[in-house]
């Protein structure tokens, strides 16, 4: 759906932190980028997150009509929720929203508590 504007795709939230449960949804961020035409030097800006999610929703609807798609684009951070037929799998997708990825990096940087030492009360 994004073509050459696609930069990368990152899992965030409980799945990225490896603390998800069987009922957890997948949280992900798609990152976009601007493109420079080498011949002309013209920059093609990446589409807005709202437009990107609309494009992704359209492509998903074409490819798999059984998916339930809900685009909430009237918020500061637009999100596309994708559900399988029975609701057994759920994906919340945002675009170019780095906060979830920052949270994952922050949690991963914390020193794991040793099992030999008791956890401080604020970690319980």
Coordinates of C-alpha atoms in Angstrom, one line a residue:
X1 CA 0.0 0.0 0.0
X2 CA 2.9 2.4 0.7
X3 CA 5.1 1.4 -2.1
X4 CA 8.4 3.3 -2.0
X5 CA 7.2 5.5 0.9
X6 CA 7.4 2.4 3.2
X7 CA 10.4 2.7 5.6
X8 CA 9.9 0.0 8.3
X9 CA 7.4 -1.9 10.5
X10 CA 7.9 -2.3 14.2
X11 CA 6.0 -4.3 16.8
X12 CA 5.4 -2.3 20.0
X13 CA 3.4 -2.9 23.2
X14 CA 3.1 -6.2 25.1
X15 CA 4.2 -8.3 22.1
X16 CA 7.4 -6.4 21.7
X17 CA 8.1 -6.6 25.4
X18 CA 7.3 -10.4 25.4
X19 CA 4.7 -9.9 28.1
X20 CA 1.6 -10.6 25.9
X21 CA -1.1 -13.1 26.7
X22 CA -3.1 -15.2 24.3
X23 CA -5.8 -12.5 24.4
X24 CA -3.4 -9.7 23.7
X25 CA -3.7 -7.7 20.5
X26 CA -0.7 -6.8 18.3
X27 CA 0.4 -3.2 18.4
X28 CA 2.5 -2.0 15.5
X29 CA 3.8 1.1 13.9
X30 CA 4.5 1.5 10.2
X31 CA 7.1 4.2 9.4
X32 CA 7.1 6.1 6.2
X33 CA 9.7 8.2 4.4
X34 CA 9.9 10.9 1.8
X35 CA 11.3 10.0 -1.6
X36 CA 13.6 12.1 -3.8
X37 CA 13.4 11.6 -7.5
X38 CA 17.1 11.1 -8.5
X39 CA 16.6 12.5 -12.0
X40 CA 14.7 15.7 -11.0
X41 CA 15.6 16.2 -7.4
X42 CA 11.9 16.6 -6.6
X43 CA 10.9 15.4 -3.1
X44 CA 7.7 13.4 -2.8
X45 CA 6.6 13.8 0.9
X46 CA 5.2 10.8 2.6
X47 CA 1.5 10.8 3.0
X48 CA -0.1 11.8 6.3
X49 CA -0.7 9.1 8.9
X50 CA -4.4 9.4 8.2
X51 CA -4.0 9.0 4.5
X52 CA -1.6 6.1 5.0
X53 CA -4.0 4.3 7.2
X54 CA -6.9 4.9 4.8
X55 CA -4.7 3.4 2.0
X56 CA -3.7 0.4 4.1
X57 CA -7.3 -0.2 5.1
X58 CA -8.4 -0.1 1.4
X59 CA -5.7 -2.6 0.4
X60 CA -6.6 -4.9 3.2
X61 CA -10.3 -4.8 2.4
X62 CA -9.5 -5.7 -1.3
X63 CA -7.2 -8.6 -0.3
X64 CA -9.3 -10.2 2.5
X65 CA -13.0 -9.3 2.7
X66 CA -13.4 -11.3 5.9
X67 CA -11.3 -8.8 7.9
X68 CA -13.1 -6.3 10.1
X69 CA -11.5 -2.9 9.7
X70 CA -12.1 0.1 11.9
X71 CA -10.2 3.4 11.2
X72 CA -10.3 6.0 14.0
X73 CA -8.8 9.0 12.3
X74 CA -10.4 11.8 14.3
X75 CA -7.9 11.6 17.1
X76 CA -4.4 13.0 17.6
X77 CA -3.0 9.6 16.8
X78 CA -5.0 7.8 14.1
X79 CA -5.3 4.1 14.5
X80 CA -6.4 1.3 12.3
X81 CA -7.8 -1.8 14.1
X82 CA -7.8 -5.0 12.1
X83 CA -9.8 -8.0 13.4
X84 CA -10.0 -11.5 12.0
X85 CA -13.5 -13.0 11.4
X86 CA -13.8 -14.6 14.8
X87 CA -11.9 -11.9 16.6
X88 CA -9.1 -14.3 17.6
X89 CA -6.5 -11.9 16.2
X90 CA -6.4 -8.2 16.5
X91 CA -3.9 -5.6 15.2
X92 CA -3.8 -1.9 16.2
X93 CA -1.7 -0.1 13.6
X94 CA -0.4 3.5 13.8
X95 CA 1.8 5.4 11.4
X96 CA 5.0 7.4 12.2
X97 CA 4.1 7.4 15.9
X98 CA 7.4 6.7 17.8
X99 CA 6.2 6.8 21.4
X100 CA 5.4 3.0 21.6
X101 CA 8.8 2.2 20.2
X102 CA 10.5 4.5 22.7
X103 CA 8.6 2.8 25.5
X104 CA 9.9 -0.6 24.3
X105 CA 13.5 0.6 24.2
X106 CA 13.1 2.2 27.7
X107 CA 11.7 -1.0 29.2
X108 CA 14.4 -3.1 27.5
X109 CA 17.1 -0.9 29.0
X110 CA 16.0 -1.5 32.5
X111 CA 18.2 -3.9 34.5
X112 CA 16.3 -7.0 35.2
X113 CA 15.8 -7.7 38.9
X114 CA 17.7 -10.6 40.3
X115 CA 15.6 -13.4 41.7
X116 CA 17.8 -13.4 44.8
X117 CA 16.9 -9.8 45.8
X118 CA 13.4 -8.9 46.8
X119 CA 11.5 -6.5 44.5
X120 CA 11.0 -3.0 45.8
X121 CA 7.4 -2.2 46.5
X122 CA 7.1 0.1 43.6
X123 CA 7.9 -2.8 41.2
X124 CA 5.2 -5.1 42.6

